[in-house]
Amino acid sequence: MTTETETNTDEDHVKIFDTTLRDGEQAPGFSMSTDAKLIVARALQDLNVDIIEAGFAAASPGDSASVSAVASEIEGPIICSLARLNEGDIEAAARALEPATKKRIHTFIGTSPTHREAKLKMSKLEIIDKISNVVGFACSLSDDVEFSPEDAIRTERDYLVEAIEAAIDAGAKTINIPDTVGYTTSEEIRDLFAFLKENARGAEDVTFSTHCHDDLGMAVANSLGAVRGGARQIECAINGIGERAGNCSMEEAVMALATRRDFYGLGTQVNTTKIYQASVALARVTHNPIPRNKAIVGKNAFAHEAGIHQHGVLADRRTYEIMDAESVGMPSNSIVLGKHSGKHAVASRVKALGFNVSKQKIEDIFPSFKRLADTCREVTDADLVKLVTGNAQTDGRAGPWRMRKTELHVDFEVDTRPHARITMEHDNGDRRTVTHEGEGPIDAAFAAVCAITDVPGRIHILDLHHIAAEGIVRAEAVIDVEGHHFSGKSEEVDVADAAVAAFVAAINQAVAIRGGVVSDHNEAKVS
């Protein structure tokens, strides 16, 4: 699988214009501070996108500061600011972009009948005159200007050509055709781009761009349709975030072009191995987790539970995977053990955990595995260790440690660090209590657990979900212990209790697997 950093000619290179920090951030629940925007901007720099639309400088002093911060730090991509088609907005964009080595002003005005009549109260001629004058003004402040006729898809084609020609004549180098309300289809937009490239005067001198929204769930398909019609720039966002249902998903569009280069004959310069890293960075700074079933970067994107699929993937992952997980920077494909799994998957996972067991042992534990799988959504590694070793605890633990007492302390009025006092008991009767400081009380609790168990665990992922209807918090912790990952789950009434319990479950799994636990009959040995 290509990392899409190959050298492309202008004809076969599709530019990636990332608008996560502008259109993406406009979505409710996705607002970002300047520091958060810089984290995402660095991830976009690592991805090697062509253009970063860093914000809407005239929208607020904070947005202007964010654009300026990105323009000051990020090298490589063109840094862009959006601006309405008026001189004040354009001047604000130019000021914010001043520190950038490569900069672009992106200006827009509505052109559809709905926008002309309901929002702008302007005639067709007035809008054309404004495009000519103000795009020209923008070009006097920047060598790189992009123009968008907002709601282009619902604009009359002959009038859309007039608007585009006015912008080209005024000096715009990129013409973006936005499907502002997610209304078009892939066939329609392909035909529209082909029509514009053929009929707009000066079309051969500019780059045509597509900007699609996902109101009907077709933003990626429509963006790719536009590319087939002649667009050579896709405007998109990480994880597909954006106004209403979102924008074209950057990772989906890029990987569609990479995976089906045989069909599109086009590529990008994106380093695809950095996609997952960027997706996770955005999820963390916006506190919006990646949906499990999200294409390319979701937890299930390279996971398999069905026995037939698992057998095929274990034999050759190309049977059910059209791309490598590593090509987008994700861990290798995941075999999820559940009620649909077969013996091949169970045997493979047991071996991966370090156990050297016979085929008969797998036959013996498989009925118990199926009974357990029918009662839960997923059979964890800890569950499998218990089945293989016959070492199941009455409280469901895979390892030797149980919580006895948790005390978390944070005092906002006194200048002391948050700390936690944790008491745990080992199956051998050893009872230990440790007090530890941390960045927060839960972080302190994790550190205390590690000190008690003598396991150097670091939290890698912590997912917390409050189930209001059941009055519980479900937690899943993935910890890193000397380069190996172990997971634990819990259900508690309190958020902190759930987080600590999940962490302890992961520690127990690490102890059980690393310690080479064996059954009384010595049937399961760690290789």
Short mmCIF file of C-alpha atoms in Angstrom, two decimals:
data_model
loop_
_atom_site.label_atom_id
_atom_site.label_comp_id
_atom_site.label_asym_id
_atom_site.label_seq_id
_atom_site.Cartn_x
_atom_site.Cartn_y
_atom_site.Cartn_z
CA MET A 1 0.00 0.00 0.00
CA THR A 2 1.38 3.38 -0.98
CA THR A 3 1.88 6.07 1.62
CA GLU A 4 0.76 8.51 -1.07
CA THR A 5 3.99 10.51 -0.87
CA GLU A 6 4.96 9.58 -4.41
CA THR A 7 5.73 12.42 -6.82
CA ASN A 8 2.62 13.27 -8.82
CA THR A 9 2.28 15.50 -11.84
CA ASP A 10 -0.25 18.35 -11.82
CA GLU A 11 -2.54 16.19 -13.93
CA ASP A 12 -2.66 13.23 -11.54
CA HIS A 13 -2.21 15.08 -8.23
CA VAL A 14 -5.32 15.82 -6.17
CA LYS A 15 -4.62 18.53 -3.60
CA ILE A 16 -5.96 17.97 -0.09
CA PHE A 17 -7.39 21.16 1.41
CA ASP A 18 -8.07 20.39 5.06
CA THR A 19 -10.75 22.49 6.74
CA THR A 20 -10.86 20.71 10.12
CA LEU A 21 -9.78 23.90 11.88
CA ARG A 22 -12.37 26.08 10.12
CA ASP A 23 -15.49 24.30 8.85
CA GLY A 24 -14.86 21.35 11.14
CA GLU A 25 -14.57 23.54 14.21
CA GLN A 26 -17.83 25.33 13.37
CA ALA A 27 -19.77 22.15 14.19
CA PRO A 28 -21.46 22.21 17.62
CA GLY A 29 -19.32 20.36 20.16
CA PHE A 30 -16.07 20.70 18.20
CA SER A 31 -14.85 24.17 19.21
CA MET A 32 -11.08 24.28 19.78
CA SER A 33 -8.74 26.57 21.68
CA THR A 34 -5.62 27.91 19.99
CA ASP A 35 -3.50 25.26 21.73
CA ALA A 36 -5.87 22.52 20.54
CA LYS A 37 -5.78 23.87 16.99
CA LEU A 38 -1.98 23.78 17.04
CA ILE A 39 -2.03 20.11 18.07
CA VAL A 40 -4.27 19.30 15.11
CA ALA A 41 -2.27 21.56 12.78
CA ARG A 42 0.93 19.69 13.67
CA ALA A 43 -0.82 16.42 12.85
CA LEU A 44 -1.90 17.89 9.49
CA GLN A 45 1.69 19.00 8.85
CA ASP A 46 2.84 15.42 9.53
CA LEU A 47 0.17 14.18 7.12
CA ASN A 48 1.64 16.47 4.46
CA VAL A 49 -1.68 17.95 3.35
CA ASP A 50 -1.44 20.67 0.71
CA ILE A 51 -3.53 23.38 2.39
CA ILE A 52 -4.66 23.97 5.98
CA GLU A 53 -7.65 26.27 6.35
CA ALA A 54 -6.73 27.47 9.83
CA GLY A 55 -9.87 29.46 10.58
CA PHE A 56 -12.05 32.47 9.81
CA ALA A 57 -9.91 35.39 10.96
CA ALA A 58 -12.71 37.98 10.94
CA ALA A 59 -15.05 35.80 13.01
CA SER A 60 -13.51 36.70 16.39
CA PRO A 61 -10.24 37.86 17.98
CA GLY A 62 -9.69 34.27 19.12
CA ASP A 63 -10.06 32.91 15.61
CA SER A 64 -7.69 35.53 14.27
CA ALA A 65 -5.13 34.61 16.94
CA SER A 66 -5.49 30.92 16.06
CA VAL A 67 -4.91 31.57 12.35
CA SER A 68 -1.87 33.67 13.20
CA ALA A 69 -0.49 30.99 15.56
CA VAL A 70 -0.83 28.28 12.91
CA ALA A 71 0.67 30.61 10.29
CA SER A 72 3.64 31.30 12.59
CA GLU A 73 4.46 27.67 13.47
CA ILE A 74 3.44 25.38 10.61
CA GLU A 75 5.78 24.90 7.67
CA GLY A 76 5.05 22.99 4.48
CA PRO A 77 1.32 23.31 3.80
CA ILE A 78 -0.24 26.54 2.52
CA ILE A 79 -2.02 28.27 5.42
CA CYS A 80 -5.44 29.66 4.54
CA SER A 81 -8.07 31.86 6.15
CA LEU A 82 -11.70 32.13 5.11
CA ALA A 83 -13.18 35.59 4.46
CA ARG A 84 -16.55 36.84 3.34
CA LEU A 85 -16.51 38.83 0.12
CA ASN A 86 -15.89 42.19 1.76
CA GLU A 87 -12.75 44.22 2.25
CA GLY A 88 -12.83 44.14 6.08
CA ASP A 89 -12.85 40.35 6.22
CA ILE A 90 -10.14 40.09 3.59
CA GLU A 91 -7.89 42.57 5.40
CA ALA A 92 -8.39 40.60 8.64
CA ALA A 93 -7.41 37.39 6.85
CA ALA A 94 -4.31 39.02 5.35
CA ARG A 95 -3.17 40.31 8.76
CA ALA A 96 -3.63 36.94 10.46
CA LEU A 97 -1.80 35.13 7.66
CA GLU A 98 1.14 37.52 7.62
CA PRO A 99 3.59 35.16 9.44
CA ALA A 100 2.99 32.28 6.98
CA THR A 101 5.60 31.42 4.36
CA LYS A 102 2.84 30.22 2.02
CA LYS A 103 -0.61 31.76 2.44
CA ARG A 104 -4.02 31.80 0.80
CA ILE A 105 -7.14 33.94 1.19
CA HIS A 106 -10.37 32.02 0.59
CA THR A 107 -13.32 34.29 -0.07
CA PHE A 108 -16.95 33.48 -0.82
CA ILE A 109 -20.42 34.80 -1.57
CA GLY A 110 -23.75 33.04 -2.11
CA THR A 111 -24.91 32.69 -5.71
CA SER A 112 -28.03 30.49 -5.60
CA PRO A 113 -31.52 32.01 -5.90
CA THR A 114 -32.17 31.17 -2.25
CA HIS A 115 -29.03 32.96 -1.09
CA ARG A 116 -29.50 35.93 -3.43
CA GLU A 117 -33.07 36.55 -2.40
CA ALA A 118 -33.33 35.39 1.22
CA LYS A 119 -29.89 36.17 2.64
CA LEU A 120 -28.10 38.73 0.50
CA LYS A 121 -31.01 40.72 -0.99
CA MET A 122 -28.80 41.29 -4.03
CA SER A 123 -29.38 40.98 -7.76
CA LYS A 124 -27.33 38.75 -10.05
CA LEU A 125 -25.52 41.76 -11.51
CA GLU A 126 -24.70 43.21 -8.08
CA ILE A 127 -23.10 39.92 -7.04
CA ILE A 128 -21.04 39.70 -10.24
CA ASP A 129 -19.81 43.28 -9.76
CA LYS A 130 -18.86 42.51 -6.16
CA ILE A 131 -16.96 39.38 -7.19
CA SER A 132 -14.99 41.36 -9.77
CA ASN A 133 -14.09 44.16 -7.37
CA VAL A 134 -13.48 42.33 -4.10
CA VAL A 135 -11.72 39.24 -5.47
CA GLY A 136 -9.45 41.73 -7.21
CA PHE A 137 -8.85 43.45 -3.86
CA ALA A 138 -7.97 40.10 -2.26
CA CYS A 139 -5.49 39.43 -5.06
CA SER A 140 -3.79 42.73 -4.27
CA LEU A 141 -3.07 41.39 -0.75
CA SER A 142 -2.21 37.78 -1.61
CA ASP A 143 -0.75 35.97 -4.59
CA ASP A 144 -2.97 32.98 -3.84
CA VAL A 145 -6.74 33.59 -3.74
CA GLU A 146 -9.51 31.03 -3.79
CA PHE A 147 -13.11 31.90 -4.61
CA SER A 148 -16.26 29.95 -3.69
CA PRO A 149 -19.76 30.65 -5.06
CA GLU A 150 -21.64 29.47 -1.97
CA ASP A 151 -24.49 27.01 -2.61
CA ALA A 152 -23.10 26.47 -6.11
CA ILE A 153 -25.00 23.22 -6.63
CA ARG A 154 -28.36 25.04 -6.44
CA THR A 155 -27.15 27.90 -8.62
CA GLU A 156 -28.29 28.15 -12.26
CA ARG A 157 -25.48 26.78 -14.43
CA ASP A 158 -25.25 29.72 -16.80
CA TYR A 159 -25.08 32.16 -13.88
CA LEU A 160 -22.53 29.97 -12.08
CA VAL A 161 -20.32 30.24 -15.18
CA GLU A 162 -20.63 34.05 -15.05
CA ALA A 163 -19.63 34.14 -11.38
CA ILE A 164 -16.65 31.85 -11.95
CA GLU A 165 -15.45 33.85 -14.95
CA ALA A 166 -15.65 37.09 -12.93
CA ALA A 167 -13.46 35.54 -10.21
CA ILE A 168 -10.95 34.15 -12.73
CA ASP A 169 -10.75 37.49 -14.50
CA ALA A 170 -10.12 39.19 -11.14
CA GLY A 171 -7.17 36.89 -10.43
CA ALA A 172 -8.46 33.90 -8.41
CA LYS A 173 -6.25 30.83 -8.88
CA THR A 174 -8.59 28.26 -7.31
CA ILE A 175 -12.32 27.96 -7.96
CA ASN A 176 -14.16 25.96 -5.33
CA ILE A 177 -17.63 24.58 -6.09
CA PRO A 178 -19.29 23.95 -2.74
CA ASP A 179 -22.24 21.66 -2.16
CA THR A 180 -23.08 23.78 0.85
CA VAL A 181 -26.15 21.81 1.92
CA GLY A 182 -25.18 18.29 0.85
CA TYR A 183 -27.79 18.21 -1.92
CA THR A 184 -26.04 16.77 -4.96
CA THR A 185 -25.30 13.25 -6.21
CA SER A 186 -22.03 11.83 -7.50
CA GLU A 187 -23.32 11.65 -11.09
CA GLU A 188 -24.69 15.20 -11.01
CA ILE A 189 -21.56 16.79 -9.56
CA ARG A 190 -19.28 14.92 -11.98
CA ASP A 191 -21.32 16.31 -14.87
CA LEU A 192 -21.27 19.83 -13.36
CA PHE A 193 -17.47 19.93 -13.07
CA ALA A 194 -17.06 18.64 -16.61
CA PHE A 195 -19.50 21.34 -17.78
CA LEU A 196 -17.70 24.14 -15.92
CA LYS A 197 -14.25 23.12 -17.13
CA GLU A 198 -15.53 23.06 -20.69
CA ASN A 199 -17.61 26.24 -20.64
CA ALA A 200 -16.01 28.70 -18.20
CA ARG A 201 -13.54 31.09 -19.85
CA GLY A 202 -10.08 30.70 -18.31
CA ALA A 203 -10.91 27.33 -16.72
CA GLU A 204 -7.65 25.86 -17.96
CA ASP A 205 -5.70 28.39 -15.86
CA VAL A 206 -7.19 27.55 -12.45
CA THR A 207 -7.55 24.59 -10.12
CA PHE A 208 -11.13 23.44 -9.62
CA SER A 209 -11.97 22.36 -6.08
CA THR A 210 -14.86 20.47 -4.49
CA HIS A 211 -16.34 21.03 -1.03
CA CYS A 212 -19.12 18.58 -0.13
CA HIS A 213 -21.30 18.25 2.95
CA ASP A 214 -22.70 14.99 4.26
CA ASP A 215 -26.38 15.80 4.81
CA LEU A 216 -27.42 12.80 2.69
CA GLY A 217 -24.37 10.74 3.63
CA MET A 218 -22.72 11.21 0.24
CA ALA A 219 -19.96 13.77 0.84
CA VAL A 220 -17.08 11.40 0.07
CA ALA A 221 -18.82 9.84 -2.94
CA ASN A 222 -19.70 13.30 -4.28
CA SER A 223 -16.13 14.58 -3.77
CA LEU A 224 -14.80 11.61 -5.73
CA GLY A 225 -17.45 12.21 -8.40
CA ALA A 226 -16.21 15.80 -8.69
CA VAL A 227 -12.64 14.52 -9.10
CA ARG A 228 -13.81 12.32 -11.97
CA GLY A 229 -15.35 15.46 -13.49
CA GLY A 230 -12.05 17.36 -13.33
CA ALA A 231 -11.67 18.69 -9.76
CA ARG A 232 -8.08 18.56 -8.56
CA GLN A 233 -8.61 19.72 -4.99
CA ILE A 234 -10.78 18.11 -2.31
CA GLU A 235 -11.86 20.17 0.69
CA CYS A 236 -12.31 17.84 3.63
CA ALA A 237 -11.91 17.37 7.39
CA ILE A 238 -10.41 14.79 9.71
CA ASN A 239 -13.08 12.31 10.86
CA GLY A 240 -15.52 14.09 8.54
CA ILE A 241 -16.41 16.75 11.13
CA GLY A 242 -18.15 19.95 10.05
CA GLU A 243 -21.43 21.85 9.87
CA ARG A 244 -24.54 19.71 10.50
CA ALA A 245 -23.75 16.14 9.37
CA GLY A 246 -20.17 17.10 8.54
CA ASN A 247 -17.78 17.47 5.61
CA CYS A 248 -16.14 15.00 3.29
CA SER A 249 -13.96 12.77 5.48
CA MET A 250 -10.29 13.40 4.71
CA GLU A 251 -9.17 9.87 5.55
CA GLU A 252 -11.90 8.25 3.46
CA ALA A 253 -11.26 10.39 0.37
CA VAL A 254 -7.48 9.94 0.57
CA MET A 255 -7.67 6.18 1.08
CA ALA A 256 -10.26 5.78 -1.69
CA LEU A 257 -7.83 7.42 -4.12
CA ALA A 258 -4.90 5.39 -2.75
CA THR A 259 -6.66 2.02 -2.67
CA ARG A 260 -8.41 2.45 -6.03
CA ARG A 261 -5.67 4.20 -7.95
CA ASP A 262 -6.31 1.59 -10.62
CA PHE A 263 -9.75 3.18 -11.12
CA TYR A 264 -9.15 6.89 -10.49
CA GLY A 265 -5.62 7.10 -11.86
CA LEU A 266 -4.96 9.86 -9.33
CA GLY A 267 -3.13 10.29 -6.04
CA THR A 268 -2.37 12.70 -3.23
CA GLN A 269 0.84 13.63 -1.42
CA VAL A 270 -0.60 12.62 1.97
CA ASN A 271 1.50 10.38 4.20
CA THR A 272 -1.26 7.89 4.92
CA THR A 273 0.64 6.24 7.78
CA LYS A 274 -0.09 9.38 9.84
CA ILE A 275 -3.89 9.25 9.33
CA TYR A 276 -4.81 7.37 12.50
CA GLN A 277 -2.51 9.58 14.58
CA ALA A 278 -4.31 12.69 13.27
CA SER A 279 -7.72 11.15 13.86
CA VAL A 280 -6.88 10.30 17.46
CA ALA A 281 -5.38 13.77 18.05
CA LEU A 282 -8.61 15.43 16.92
CA ALA A 283 -10.74 13.07 19.02
CA ARG A 284 -8.70 13.87 22.11
CA VAL A 285 -8.67 17.67 21.81
CA THR A 286 -12.40 17.85 21.00
CA HIS A 287 -13.44 15.10 23.45
CA ASN A 288 -15.41 13.42 20.67
CA PRO A 289 -14.46 9.74 20.37
CA ILE A 290 -14.06 8.08 16.98
CA PRO A 291 -17.15 5.91 16.29
CA ARG A 292 -16.29 2.19 16.35
CA ASN A 293 -17.69 1.67 12.84
CA LYS A 294 -15.98 4.73 11.32
CA ALA A 295 -14.36 3.84 8.00
CA ILE A 296 -10.53 3.80 7.95
CA VAL A 297 -9.94 4.86 11.59
CA GLY A 298 -12.74 3.28 13.65
CA LYS A 299 -11.96 0.53 16.15
CA ASN A 300 -13.85 -1.96 13.97
CA ALA A 301 -12.29 -0.90 10.66
CA PHE A 302 -9.76 -3.74 10.77
CA ALA A 303 -11.48 -5.96 13.35
CA HIS A 304 -13.19 -9.29 12.73
CA GLU A 305 -15.57 -11.37 14.88
CA ALA A 306 -17.37 -13.66 12.43
CA GLY A 307 -15.73 -17.08 12.41
CA ILE A 308 -15.65 -17.36 8.60
CA HIS A 309 -14.00 -13.93 8.31
CA GLN A 310 -11.53 -14.69 11.10
CA HIS A 311 -10.49 -17.97 9.47
CA GLY A 312 -9.95 -16.18 6.14
CA VAL A 313 -7.97 -13.29 7.68
CA LEU A 314 -5.78 -15.65 9.67
CA ALA A 315 -4.95 -17.50 6.45
CA ASP A 316 -4.46 -14.33 4.37
CA ARG A 317 -5.83 -10.98 5.48
CA ARG A 318 -6.43 -9.98 1.85
CA THR A 319 -9.49 -12.27 1.96
CA TYR A 320 -11.45 -9.63 3.88
CA GLU A 321 -9.23 -6.52 3.97
CA ILE A 322 -8.65 -4.23 0.98
CA MET A 323 -5.94 -2.20 2.73
CA ASP A 324 -3.40 -2.79 5.47
CA ALA A 325 -4.08 -1.36 8.92
CA GLU A 326 -0.44 -0.26 9.02
CA SER A 327 -0.93 1.83 5.88
CA VAL A 328 -3.10 4.27 7.87
CA GLY A 329 -1.00 4.02 11.03
CA MET A 330 -3.34 1.69 12.93
CA PRO A 331 -2.26 -1.39 14.88
CA SER A 332 -2.42 -4.60 12.86
CA ASN A 333 -5.79 -6.22 12.20
CA SER A 334 -7.74 -7.26 15.29
CA ILE A 335 -9.45 -10.56 15.88
CA VAL A 336 -12.36 -9.79 18.22
CA LEU A 337 -13.53 -12.83 20.12
CA GLY A 338 -17.30 -13.08 20.45
CA LYS A 339 -20.20 -15.43 19.93
CA HIS A 340 -19.54 -15.59 16.16
CA SER A 341 -15.89 -16.62 16.53
CA GLY A 342 -14.59 -20.07 15.65
CA LYS A 343 -11.85 -22.37 16.96
CA HIS A 344 -9.23 -21.02 14.56
CA ALA A 345 -9.57 -17.52 16.05
CA VAL A 346 -9.53 -18.79 19.64
CA ALA A 347 -6.41 -20.91 18.98
CA SER A 348 -4.66 -17.99 17.27
CA ARG A 349 -5.38 -15.62 20.16
CA VAL A 350 -4.30 -18.16 22.77
CA LYS A 351 -1.01 -18.58 20.94
CA ALA A 352 -0.58 -14.78 20.64
CA LEU A 353 -0.99 -14.54 24.43
CA GLY A 354 2.04 -16.80 24.82
CA PHE A 355 0.35 -20.13 25.65
CA ASN A 356 1.49 -23.33 24.00
CA VAL A 357 -1.58 -25.57 24.09
CA SER A 358 -2.70 -28.63 22.19
CA LYS A 359 -5.57 -28.83 19.72
CA GLN A 360 -7.40 -30.97 22.29
CA LYS A 361 -7.11 -28.16 24.86
CA ILE A 362 -8.80 -25.79 22.41
CA GLU A 363 -11.53 -28.39 21.85
CA ASP A 364 -11.97 -28.69 25.63
CA ILE A 365 -12.30 -24.97 26.34
CA PHE A 366 -14.33 -24.08 23.24
CA PRO A 367 -17.79 -24.97 24.70
CA SER A 368 -17.01 -22.79 27.74
CA PHE A 369 -15.82 -20.03 25.42
CA LYS A 370 -19.13 -20.14 23.50
CA ARG A 371 -21.19 -20.05 26.73
CA LEU A 372 -19.21 -17.04 27.93
CA ALA A 373 -19.48 -15.32 24.53
CA ASP A 374 -23.27 -15.62 24.65
CA THR A 375 -23.35 -13.61 27.88
CA CYS A 376 -21.10 -10.68 26.88
CA ARG A 377 -20.37 -8.50 23.87
CA GLU A 378 -16.69 -9.44 23.70
CA VAL A 379 -14.46 -12.10 25.24
CA THR A 380 -11.36 -10.30 26.49
CA ASP A 381 -7.80 -11.57 26.77
CA ALA A 382 -8.36 -11.76 30.53
CA ASP A 383 -11.37 -14.02 29.97
CA LEU A 384 -9.31 -16.22 27.67
CA VAL A 385 -6.50 -16.51 30.20
CA LYS A 386 -9.04 -17.73 32.77
CA LEU A 387 -10.42 -20.31 30.35
CA VAL A 388 -6.99 -21.61 29.36
CA THR A 389 -5.52 -21.75 32.87
CA GLY A 390 -8.67 -22.77 34.74
CA ASN A 391 -7.70 -20.00 37.12
CA ALA A 392 -10.98 -18.05 37.18
CA GLN A 393 -11.61 -16.10 40.36
CA THR A 394 -15.06 -16.07 41.92
CA ASP A 395 -15.29 -12.33 41.28
CA GLY A 396 -14.29 -12.70 37.61
CA ARG A 397 -10.69 -11.46 37.95
CA ALA A 398 -8.01 -12.80 35.66
CA GLY A 399 -5.17 -11.90 38.01
CA PRO A 400 -4.33 -11.90 41.71
CA TRP A 401 -5.12 -8.31 42.79
CA ARG A 402 -8.41 -6.91 44.12
CA MET A 403 -9.29 -3.38 45.23
CA ARG A 404 -10.04 -2.86 48.91
CA LYS A 405 -10.16 0.93 49.31
CA THR A 406 -9.87 4.00 47.08
CA GLU A 407 -9.46 7.55 48.37
CA LEU A 408 -9.01 10.43 45.91
CA HIS A 409 -8.05 13.91 47.08
CA VAL A 410 -7.91 17.29 45.34
CA ASP A 411 -7.98 20.63 47.16
CA PHE A 412 -8.47 23.72 44.98
CA GLU A 413 -7.88 26.14 47.85
CA VAL A 414 -4.62 24.70 49.16
CA ASP A 415 -1.44 24.59 47.07
CA THR A 416 -1.05 20.79 47.16
CA ARG A 417 -0.93 18.32 44.29
CA PRO A 418 -3.82 15.90 43.78
CA HIS A 419 -3.15 12.54 45.42
CA ALA A 420 -4.74 9.15 45.94
CA ARG A 421 -4.56 6.55 48.71
CA ILE A 422 -5.11 3.03 47.36
CA THR A 423 -5.40 -0.24 49.31
CA MET A 424 -5.22 -3.56 47.43
CA GLU A 425 -5.07 -7.21 48.45
CA HIS A 426 -3.25 -10.10 46.74
CA ASP A 427 -4.67 -13.63 46.60
CA ASN A 428 -1.81 -14.72 48.88
CA GLY A 429 -3.21 -12.45 51.62
CA ASP A 430 -0.67 -9.64 51.17
CA ARG A 431 -2.42 -6.31 51.78
CA ARG A 432 -0.74 -3.09 50.63
CA THR A 433 -1.57 0.62 50.91
CA VAL A 434 0.17 3.35 48.92
CA THR A 435 -0.38 7.12 48.71
CA HIS A 436 0.77 8.73 45.47
CA GLU A 437 0.60 12.16 43.83
CA GLY A 438 -0.37 12.80 40.22
CA GLU A 439 -1.48 15.38 37.67
CA GLY A 440 -5.04 14.64 38.84
CA PRO A 441 -6.60 12.30 41.39
CA ILE A 442 -7.25 9.51 38.87
CA ASP A 443 -3.72 9.79 37.50
CA ALA A 444 -2.49 9.55 41.09
CA ALA A 445 -4.64 6.44 41.65
CA PHE A 446 -3.16 4.77 38.56
CA ALA A 447 0.36 5.51 39.84
CA ALA A 448 -0.49 4.06 43.27
CA VAL A 449 -1.86 0.85 41.68
CA CYS A 450 1.37 0.46 39.69
CA ALA A 451 3.46 0.97 42.83
CA ILE A 452 1.47 -1.66 44.74
CA THR A 453 1.50 -4.29 41.99
CA ASP A 454 5.04 -3.53 40.79
CA VAL A 455 3.74 -3.35 37.20
CA PRO A 456 5.03 -0.32 35.20
CA GLY A 457 1.72 0.40 33.47
CA ARG A 458 0.96 3.62 31.60
CA ILE A 459 -2.55 4.50 30.49
CA HIS A 460 -2.83 4.31 26.72
CA ILE A 461 -6.61 4.63 26.22
CA LEU A 462 -9.35 5.31 28.77
CA ASP A 463 -12.94 5.26 27.49
CA LEU A 464 -15.73 6.22 29.88
CA HIS A 465 -19.42 6.01 29.01
CA HIS A 466 -22.22 7.05 31.34
CA ILE A 467 -25.31 4.91 30.78
CA ALA A 468 -28.01 7.12 32.30
CA ALA A 469 -30.81 4.58 31.88
CA GLU A 470 -28.88 1.99 33.94
CA GLY A 471 -27.24 4.46 36.32
CA ILE A 472 -23.75 3.09 35.66
CA VAL A 473 -20.45 4.11 34.11
CA ARG A 474 -18.78 1.66 31.77
CA ALA A 475 -15.02 2.01 31.55
CA GLU A 476 -12.41 0.43 29.31
CA ALA A 477 -8.71 0.94 29.96
CA VAL A 478 -5.83 -0.04 27.70
CA ILE A 479 -2.43 0.15 29.37
CA ASP A 480 1.09 -0.03 28.01
CA VAL A 481 3.48 -2.25 29.95
CA GLU A 482 6.98 -2.17 28.47
CA GLY A 483 5.64 -1.96 24.93
CA HIS A 484 2.82 -4.50 25.35
CA HIS A 485 -0.86 -3.56 25.60
CA PHE A 486 -3.30 -5.03 28.11
CA SER A 487 -6.97 -4.12 28.54
CA GLY A 488 -9.52 -4.13 31.32
CA LYS A 489 -13.20 -3.27 31.67
CA SER A 490 -15.47 -2.33 34.55
CA GLU A 491 -18.96 -1.15 35.42
CA GLU A 492 -19.40 1.12 38.44
CA VAL A 493 -21.79 3.79 39.65
CA ASP A 494 -19.05 6.43 40.01
CA VAL A 495 -16.83 7.69 37.19
CA ALA A 496 -13.62 7.62 39.23
CA ASP A 497 -14.35 4.14 40.61
CA ALA A 498 -15.01 2.85 37.09
CA ALA A 499 -11.75 4.33 35.75
CA VAL A 500 -9.63 2.87 38.56
CA ALA A 501 -11.39 -0.53 38.41
CA ALA A 502 -10.78 -0.79 34.66
CA PHE A 503 -7.12 0.10 35.19
CA VAL A 504 -6.78 -2.59 37.87
CA ALA A 505 -8.46 -5.13 35.55
CA ALA A 506 -5.84 -4.32 32.89
CA ILE A 507 -3.05 -4.64 35.48
CA ASN A 508 -4.44 -8.06 36.50
CA GLN A 509 -4.43 -9.15 32.87
CA ALA A 510 -0.80 -8.05 32.56
CA VAL A 511 0.16 -9.95 35.73
CA ALA A 512 -1.64 -13.11 34.59
CA ILE A 513 -0.19 -13.11 31.08
CA ARG A 514 3.32 -11.92 31.95
CA GLY A 515 3.54 -14.20 34.96
CA GLY A 516 2.96 -17.39 32.98
CA VAL A 517 0.03 -18.66 35.02
CA VAL A 518 -0.57 -22.40 34.53
CA SER A 519 -3.44 -24.69 35.43
CA ASP A 520 -3.31 -27.24 38.24
CA HIS A 521 -2.80 -30.02 35.69
CA ASN A 522 -0.04 -28.10 33.88
CA GLU A 523 -2.05 -28.32 30.64
CA ALA A 524 -1.42 -24.71 29.67
CA LYS A 525 2.16 -23.60 29.57
CA VAL A 526 3.51 -20.25 28.52
CA SER A 527 5.96 -20.69 25.67
#
